[in-house]
C-alpha cells in the first residue's frame, strides 16, 4: 500500500531549503506566500487519485497558528515527523522517499522558525507581505537607541558574571514583553505596530547573544 502525497506538480521543485521562503506546504498551488496556511486547496493524491480535501494531508492550520504554546507546537511537530520521517519510507517507492525527505526537512525548518518568537514574528509578518530591512532602523526612536547604547556599554564594561547575568535577565524580560505585544498586534492585524516591535526585538535579541558571548569570557 502506498502513502498519499499530493501530485508532484503541486510541490515546490526547489529543494534548496536555505532559499525556501515558504515554510509550510499545504496541498496545491497558491499564487503568493500570504495565501499559505489559510485554507484547503483541492488536489488529488498522485498515487490513488483520491481527493485530499476528503483525506487530510499532513499540513494543517494547527501548525501555522502564531499564538500557539511551545508544548502544543512540539507535540504537533513530533506528530508530523512520526508520519513523514524518511525512515518510515525506506521500503516505499523512490518518489515517496523523495517527498518524505523534502517534507520532513520542511517540517524541521518550520518548527525551528515557529519556536523562536523573533523568527516566528518575522515570518508571520512576511505572510502579510511586510519585511524588515537589515541594518539600522532609521525609524527607531532616538531615546530607544540611546537606551540600547547604554546597555551595550554596560555589557562591555561588565567585570563579573553577575553583572552580565543581570543585563541578560533584564533583556530576557524585555523580550518576553515584546513577544506578547507582537502576538497581540498580529492577532489584531496591526501590522505597522508589529513591524516596529519586531524591529526592537531584533536589537534585544542581539544583546541577548552578546550576553552569552560575554559570559563565555568568564569561563
PDB file of C-alpha atoms in Angstrom:
ATOM      1  CA  UNK A   1       0.000   0.000   0.000  1.00  0.00           C
ATOM      2  CA  UNK A   2       1.387   3.395  -0.982  1.00  0.00           C
ATOM      3  CA  UNK A   3       1.172   6.571   1.033  1.00  0.00           C
ATOM      4  CA  UNK A   4      -0.933   9.520  -0.150  1.00  0.00           C
ATOM      5  CA  UNK A   5       1.021  12.609  -1.155  1.00  0.00           C
ATOM      6  CA  UNK A   6      -0.169  15.482  -3.376  1.00  0.00           C
ATOM      7  CA  UNK A   7       0.736  15.170  -7.045  1.00  0.00           C
ATOM      8  CA  UNK A   8       4.322  16.061  -7.835  1.00  0.00           C
ATOM      9  CA  UNK A   9       3.485  19.191  -9.830  1.00  0.00           C
ATOM     10  CA  UNK A  10       1.867  20.698  -6.737  1.00  0.00           C
ATOM     11  CA  UNK A  11       5.120  20.654  -4.772  1.00  0.00           C
ATOM     12  CA  UNK A  12       7.830  23.284  -4.929  1.00  0.00           C
ATOM     13  CA  UNK A  13      10.663  21.980  -7.108  1.00  0.00           C
ATOM     14  CA  UNK A  14      13.478  23.847  -5.364  1.00  0.00           C
ATOM     15  CA  UNK A  15      14.924  21.641  -2.637  1.00  0.00           C
ATOM     16  CA  UNK A  16      17.487  24.192  -1.558  1.00  0.00           C
ATOM     17  CA  UNK A  17      15.923  24.822   1.832  1.00  0.00           C
ATOM     18  CA  UNK A  18      18.204  27.709   2.656  1.00  0.00           C
ATOM     19  CA  UNK A  19      16.463  29.680  -0.077  1.00  0.00           C
ATOM     20  CA  UNK A  20      12.993  28.339   0.639  1.00  0.00           C
ATOM     21  CA  UNK A  21      10.799  31.148   1.893  1.00  0.00           C
ATOM     22  CA  UNK A  22       7.511  29.245   2.191  1.00  0.00           C
ATOM     23  CA  UNK A  23       7.892  27.289   5.395  1.00  0.00           C
ATOM     24  CA  UNK A  24       4.631  25.399   5.454  1.00  0.00           C
ATOM     25  CA  UNK A  25       3.495  23.378   2.450  1.00  0.00           C
ATOM     26  CA  UNK A  26      -0.205  22.822   2.284  1.00  0.00           C
ATOM     27  CA  UNK A  27      -1.729  20.996  -0.676  1.00  0.00           C
ATOM     28  CA  UNK A  28      -1.874  22.530  -4.127  1.00  0.00           C
ATOM     29  CA  UNK A  29      -0.570  25.661  -5.801  1.00  0.00           C
ATOM     30  CA  UNK A  30      -1.048  29.113  -4.394  1.00  0.00           C
ATOM     31  CA  UNK A  31      -0.466  32.461  -6.029  1.00  0.00           C
ATOM     32  CA  UNK A  32       1.541  34.118  -3.270  1.00  0.00           C
ATOM     33  CA  UNK A  33       3.203  33.327   0.095  1.00  0.00           C
ATOM     34  CA  UNK A  34       0.495  35.155   2.046  1.00  0.00           C
ATOM     35  CA  UNK A  35      -2.020  32.506   0.962  1.00  0.00           C
ATOM     36  CA  UNK A  36      -0.177  29.716   2.723  1.00  0.00           C
ATOM     37  CA  UNK A  37      -1.999  28.016   5.604  1.00  0.00           C
ATOM     38  CA  UNK A  38      -5.185  29.966   5.064  1.00  0.00           C
ATOM     39  CA  UNK A  39      -7.300  27.080   3.891  1.00  0.00           C
ATOM     40  CA  UNK A  40      -7.554  23.866   1.920  1.00  0.00           C
ATOM     41  CA  UNK A  41      -6.711  23.667  -1.779  1.00  0.00           C
ATOM     42  CA  UNK A  42      -8.457  20.848  -3.621  1.00  0.00           C
ATOM     43  CA  UNK A  43      -5.923  18.417  -5.025  1.00  0.00           C
ATOM     44  CA  UNK A  44      -5.726  14.685  -5.604  1.00  0.00           C
ATOM     45  CA  UNK A  45      -3.193  12.142  -4.447  1.00  0.00           C
ATOM     46  CA  UNK A  46      -0.610  11.373  -7.148  1.00  0.00           C
ATOM     47  CA  UNK A  47      -0.991   7.641  -6.471  1.00  0.00           C
ATOM     48  CA  UNK A  48      -4.609   6.731  -5.659  1.00  0.00           C
ATOM     49  CA  UNK A  49      -6.188   9.885  -7.180  1.00  0.00           C
ATOM     50  CA  UNK A  50      -8.350  10.336  -4.081  1.00  0.00           C
ATOM     51  CA  UNK A  51      -9.234  13.986  -3.311  1.00  0.00           C
ATOM     52  CA  UNK A  52      -7.100  15.170  -0.418  1.00  0.00           C
ATOM     53  CA  UNK A  53      -9.807  17.539   0.771  1.00  0.00           C
ATOM     54  CA  UNK A  54     -11.522  14.374   1.991  1.00  0.00           C
ATOM     55  CA  UNK A  55      -8.358  12.708   3.230  1.00  0.00           C
ATOM     56  CA  UNK A  56      -6.478  15.437   5.167  1.00  0.00           C
ATOM     57  CA  UNK A  57      -2.891  15.941   4.061  1.00  0.00           C
ATOM     58  CA  UNK A  58      -0.021  16.298   6.504  1.00  0.00           C
ATOM     59  CA  UNK A  59      -0.038  20.034   6.995  1.00  0.00           C
ATOM     60  CA  UNK A  60      -2.969  21.704   8.689  1.00  0.00           C
ATOM     61  CA  UNK A  61      -3.668  25.106  10.146  1.00  0.00           C
ATOM     62  CA  UNK A  62      -2.863  23.941  13.671  1.00  0.00           C
ATOM     63  CA  UNK A  63       0.817  24.018  12.729  1.00  0.00           C
ATOM     64  CA  UNK A  64       0.575  27.574  11.434  1.00  0.00           C
ATOM     65  CA  UNK A  65      -1.024  29.382  14.319  1.00  0.00           C
ATOM     66  CA  UNK A  66       1.023  32.330  15.542  1.00  0.00           C
ATOM     67  CA  UNK A  67      -0.208  32.303  19.124  1.00  0.00           C
ATOM     68  CA  UNK A  68       0.474  28.672  19.986  1.00  0.00           C
ATOM     69  CA  UNK A  69       2.050  27.243  23.101  1.00  0.00           C
ATOM     70  CA  UNK A  70       5.520  25.731  22.981  1.00  0.00           C
ATOM     71  CA  UNK A  71       4.165  22.369  24.180  1.00  0.00           C
ATOM     72  CA  UNK A  72       1.453  22.311  21.514  1.00  0.00           C
ATOM     73  CA  UNK A  73       3.964  23.237  18.814  1.00  0.00           C
ATOM     74  CA  UNK A  74       6.339  20.484  19.899  1.00  0.00           C
ATOM     75  CA  UNK A  75       3.507  17.935  20.042  1.00  0.00           C
ATOM     76  CA  UNK A  76       2.384  18.832  16.520  1.00  0.00           C
ATOM     77  CA  UNK A  77       5.980  18.729  15.279  1.00  0.00           C
ATOM     78  CA  UNK A  78       6.501  15.218  16.672  1.00  0.00           C
ATOM     79  CA  UNK A  79       3.215  14.049  15.155  1.00  0.00           C
ATOM     80  CA  UNK A  80       4.245  15.275  11.724  1.00  0.00           C
ATOM     81  CA  UNK A  81       7.718  13.812  11.942  1.00  0.00           C
ATOM     82  CA  UNK A  82       6.393  10.442  13.013  1.00  0.00           C
ATOM     83  CA  UNK A  83       4.381  10.451   9.790  1.00  0.00           C
ATOM     84  CA  UNK A  84       6.971  11.976   7.472  1.00  0.00           C
ATOM     85  CA  UNK A  85      10.385  10.786   8.663  1.00  0.00           C
ATOM     86  CA  UNK A  86      12.371   9.164   5.800  1.00  0.00           C
ATOM     87  CA  UNK A  87      12.979   6.041   7.896  1.00  0.00           C
ATOM     88  CA  UNK A  88       9.281   5.263   7.518  1.00  0.00           C
ATOM     89  CA  UNK A  89       9.616   5.186   3.725  1.00  0.00           C
ATOM     90  CA  UNK A  90      12.757   3.098   3.257  1.00  0.00           C
ATOM     91  CA  UNK A  91      10.726   0.342   1.556  1.00  0.00           C
ATOM     92  CA  UNK A  92       8.479   2.677  -0.399  1.00  0.00           C
ATOM     93  CA  UNK A  93       8.883   3.906  -3.958  1.00  0.00           C
ATOM     94  CA  UNK A  94      11.625   6.359  -4.890  1.00  0.00           C
ATOM     95  CA  UNK A  95       9.001   9.064  -5.413  1.00  0.00           C
ATOM     96  CA  UNK A  96       7.561   8.561  -1.926  1.00  0.00           C
ATOM     97  CA  UNK A  97      11.059   8.610  -0.417  1.00  0.00           C
ATOM     98  CA  UNK A  98      11.768  11.896  -2.206  1.00  0.00           C
ATOM     99  CA  UNK A  99       8.543  13.505  -0.972  1.00  0.00           C
ATOM    100  CA  UNK A 100       9.174  12.261   2.548  1.00  0.00           C
ATOM    101  CA  UNK A 101      12.696  13.688   2.647  1.00  0.00           C
ATOM    102  CA  UNK A 102      11.613  17.090   1.336  1.00  0.00           C
ATOM    103  CA  UNK A 103       8.633  17.446   3.635  1.00  0.00           C
ATOM    104  CA  UNK A 104      10.463  16.154   6.708  1.00  0.00           C
ATOM    105  CA  UNK A 105      13.139  18.802   6.150  1.00  0.00           C
ATOM    106  CA  UNK A 106      10.489  21.493   5.727  1.00  0.00           C
ATOM    107  CA  UNK A 107       8.810  20.465   8.973  1.00  0.00           C
ATOM    108  CA  UNK A 108      12.170  20.823  10.741  1.00  0.00           C
ATOM    109  CA  UNK A 109      12.635  24.277   9.235  1.00  0.00           C
ATOM    110  CA  UNK A 110       9.102  25.323  10.124  1.00  0.00           C
ATOM    111  CA  UNK A 111       9.453  24.087  13.694  1.00  0.00           C
ATOM    112  CA  UNK A 112      12.733  25.942  14.185  1.00  0.00           C
ATOM    113  CA  UNK A 113      11.205  29.131  12.787  1.00  0.00           C
ATOM    114  CA  UNK A 114       7.979  28.984  14.780  1.00  0.00           C
ATOM    115  CA  UNK A 115       9.720  28.010  18.011  1.00  0.00           C
ATOM    116  CA  UNK A 116      11.563  31.320  18.405  1.00  0.00           C
ATOM    117  CA  UNK A 117       9.460  34.471  18.912  1.00  0.00           C
ATOM    118  CA  UNK A 118      11.633  36.640  16.668  1.00  0.00           C
ATOM    119  CA  UNK A 119      11.778  34.321  13.652  1.00  0.00           C
ATOM    120  CA  UNK A 120       8.104  33.422  14.132  1.00  0.00           C
ATOM    121  CA  UNK A 121       7.078  37.075  14.219  1.00  0.00           C
ATOM    122  CA  UNK A 122       9.166  37.942  11.172  1.00  0.00           C
ATOM    123  CA  UNK A 123       7.677  35.033   9.258  1.00  0.00           C
ATOM    124  CA  UNK A 124       4.105  35.919  10.217  1.00  0.00           C
ATOM    125  CA  UNK A 125       4.815  39.479   9.066  1.00  0.00           C
ATOM    126  CA  UNK A 126       6.199  38.201   5.762  1.00  0.00           C
ATOM    127  CA  UNK A 127       2.989  36.258   5.199  1.00  0.00           C
ATOM    128  CA  UNK A 128       1.303  39.660   5.175  1.00  0.00           C
ATOM    129  CA  UNK A 129       3.770  40.973   2.613  1.00  0.00           C
ATOM    130  CA  UNK A 130       5.839  43.073   5.010  1.00  0.00           C
ATOM    131  CA  UNK A 131       9.575  42.873   5.629  1.00  0.00           C
ATOM    132  CA  UNK A 132      12.086  44.430   7.998  1.00  0.00           C
ATOM    133  CA  UNK A 133      15.187  45.604   6.230  1.00  0.00           C
ATOM    134  CA  UNK A 134      18.599  44.627   7.536  1.00  0.00           C
ATOM    135  CA  UNK A 135      20.783  47.244   9.190  1.00  0.00           C
ATOM    136  CA  UNK A 136      19.970  50.228  11.364  1.00  0.00           C
ATOM    137  CA  UNK A 137      16.312  51.084  11.620  1.00  0.00           C
ATOM    138  CA  UNK A 138      16.119  54.694  10.516  1.00  0.00           C
ATOM    139  CA  UNK A 139      12.677  54.944  12.090  1.00  0.00           C
ATOM    140  CA  UNK A 140      13.830  53.896  15.557  1.00  0.00           C
ATOM    141  CA  UNK A 141      13.178  56.347  18.362  1.00  0.00           C
ATOM    142  CA  UNK A 142      16.313  58.225  19.429  1.00  0.00           C
ATOM    143  CA  UNK A 143      15.544  57.560  23.092  1.00  0.00           C
ATOM    144  CA  UNK A 144      15.279  53.841  22.373  1.00  0.00           C
ATOM    145  CA  UNK A 145      18.599  53.846  20.517  1.00  0.00           C
ATOM    146  CA  UNK A 146      20.228  55.708  23.404  1.00  0.00           C
ATOM    147  CA  UNK A 147      18.941  53.076  25.825  1.00  0.00           C
ATOM    148  CA  UNK A 148      20.426  50.323  23.671  1.00  0.00           C
ATOM    149  CA  UNK A 149      23.742  52.119  23.560  1.00  0.00           C
ATOM    150  CA  UNK A 150      23.823  52.338  27.354  1.00  0.00           C
ATOM    151  CA  UNK A 151      23.010  48.633  27.681  1.00  0.00           C
ATOM    152  CA  UNK A 152      25.781  47.703  25.264  1.00  0.00           C
ATOM    153  CA  UNK A 153      28.269  49.923  27.096  1.00  0.00           C
ATOM    154  CA  UNK A 154      27.306  48.379  30.435  1.00  0.00           C
ATOM    155  CA  UNK A 155      27.778  44.922  28.985  1.00  0.00           C
ATOM    156  CA  UNK A 156      31.191  45.808  27.573  1.00  0.00           C
ATOM    157  CA  UNK A 157      32.248  47.157  30.972  1.00  0.00           C
ATOM    158  CA  UNK A 158      30.854  44.215  32.966  1.00  0.00           C
ATOM    159  CA  UNK A 159      33.606  42.829  35.209  1.00  0.00           C
ATOM    160  CA  UNK A 160      31.813  39.813  36.700  1.00  0.00           C
ATOM    161  CA  UNK A 161      29.376  37.097  35.558  1.00  0.00           C
ATOM    162  CA  UNK A 162      26.814  38.548  37.953  1.00  0.00           C
ATOM    163  CA  UNK A 163      26.860  41.891  36.160  1.00  0.00           C
ATOM    164  CA  UNK A 164      26.467  40.232  32.765  1.00  0.00           C
ATOM    165  CA  UNK A 165      23.697  37.970  34.074  1.00  0.00           C
ATOM    166  CA  UNK A 166      21.814  40.986  35.382  1.00  0.00           C
ATOM    167  CA  UNK A 167      21.802  42.515  31.905  1.00  0.00           C
ATOM    168  CA  UNK A 168      20.771  39.136  30.499  1.00  0.00           C
ATOM    169  CA  UNK A 169      17.786  38.875  32.858  1.00  0.00           C
ATOM    170  CA  UNK A 170      16.651  42.403  32.043  1.00  0.00           C
ATOM    171  CA  UNK A 171      16.962  41.681  28.321  1.00  0.00           C
ATOM    172  CA  UNK A 172      15.000  38.441  28.650  1.00  0.00           C
ATOM    173  CA  UNK A 173      12.237  40.353  30.418  1.00  0.00           C
ATOM    174  CA  UNK A 174      12.129  42.877  27.571  1.00  0.00           C
ATOM    175  CA  UNK A 175      11.908  40.065  25.016  1.00  0.00           C
ATOM    176  CA  UNK A 176       9.075  38.392  26.933  1.00  0.00           C
ATOM    177  CA  UNK A 177       7.083  41.633  26.992  1.00  0.00           C
ATOM    178  CA  UNK A 178       7.752  42.258  23.307  1.00  0.00           C
ATOM    179  CA  UNK A 179       6.662  38.737  22.405  1.00  0.00           C
ATOM    180  CA  UNK A 180       3.264  39.300  23.980  1.00  0.00           C
ATOM    181  CA  UNK A 181       2.872  42.730  22.400  1.00  0.00           C
ATOM    182  CA  UNK A 182       3.814  41.405  18.956  1.00  0.00           C
ATOM    183  CA  UNK A 183       1.424  38.453  19.188  1.00  0.00           C
ATOM    184  CA  UNK A 184      -1.380  40.813  20.221  1.00  0.00           C
ATOM    185  CA  UNK A 185      -0.608  43.217  17.374  1.00  0.00           C
ATOM    186  CA  UNK A 186      -0.564  40.416  14.789  1.00  0.00           C
ATOM    187  CA  UNK A 187      -3.819  38.971  16.063  1.00  0.00           C
ATOM    188  CA  UNK A 188      -5.447  42.404  15.762  1.00  0.00           C
ATOM    189  CA  UNK A 189      -3.998  42.953  12.295  1.00  0.00           C
ATOM    190  CA  UNK A 190      -1.959  45.956  13.455  1.00  0.00           C
ATOM    191  CA  UNK A 191       0.915  45.230  11.089  1.00  0.00           C
ATOM    192  CA  UNK A 192       2.801  48.506  11.396  1.00  0.00           C
ATOM    193  CA  UNK A 193       2.813  48.167  15.179  1.00  0.00           C
ATOM    194  CA  UNK A 194       4.020  44.573  14.900  1.00  0.00           C
ATOM    195  CA  UNK A 195       6.742  45.644  12.477  1.00  0.00           C
ATOM    196  CA  UNK A 196       8.022  48.361  14.834  1.00  0.00           C
ATOM    197  CA  UNK A 197       8.012  45.976  17.805  1.00  0.00           C
ATOM    198  CA  UNK A 198       9.826  43.281  15.824  1.00  0.00           C
ATOM    199  CA  UNK A 199      12.496  45.812  14.900  1.00  0.00           C
ATOM    200  CA  UNK A 200      13.001  46.433  18.636  1.00  0.00           C
ATOM    201  CA  UNK A 201      13.056  42.707  19.316  1.00  0.00           C
ATOM    202  CA  UNK A 202      15.899  42.263  16.839  1.00  0.00           C
ATOM    203  CA  UNK A 203      18.003  44.707  18.845  1.00  0.00           C
ATOM    204  CA  UNK A 204      17.294  42.971  22.143  1.00  0.00           C
ATOM    205  CA  UNK A 205      17.901  39.542  20.617  1.00  0.00           C
ATOM    206  CA  UNK A 206      21.289  40.819  19.515  1.00  0.00           C
ATOM    207  CA  UNK A 207      22.056  41.965  23.067  1.00  0.00           C
ATOM    208  CA  UNK A 208      20.996  38.553  24.369  1.00  0.00           C
ATOM    209  CA  UNK A 209      23.585  36.918  22.116  1.00  0.00           C
ATOM    210  CA  UNK A 210      26.233  39.389  23.282  1.00  0.00           C
ATOM    211  CA  UNK A 211      25.451  38.468  26.883  1.00  0.00           C
ATOM    212  CA  UNK A 212      26.148  34.820  26.068  1.00  0.00           C
ATOM    213  CA  UNK A 213      29.442  35.791  24.476  1.00  0.00           C
ATOM    214  CA  UNK A 214      30.367  37.917  27.500  1.00  0.00           C
ATOM    215  CA  UNK A 215      29.615  35.085  29.921  1.00  0.00           C
ATOM    216  CA  UNK A 216      31.799  32.742  27.892  1.00  0.00           C
ATOM    217  CA  UNK A 217      34.724  35.111  28.525  1.00  0.00           C
ATOM    218  CA  UNK A 218      34.441  34.459  32.268  1.00  0.00           C
ATOM    219  CA  UNK A 219      34.706  30.695  31.850  1.00  0.00           C
TER     220      UNK A 219
END
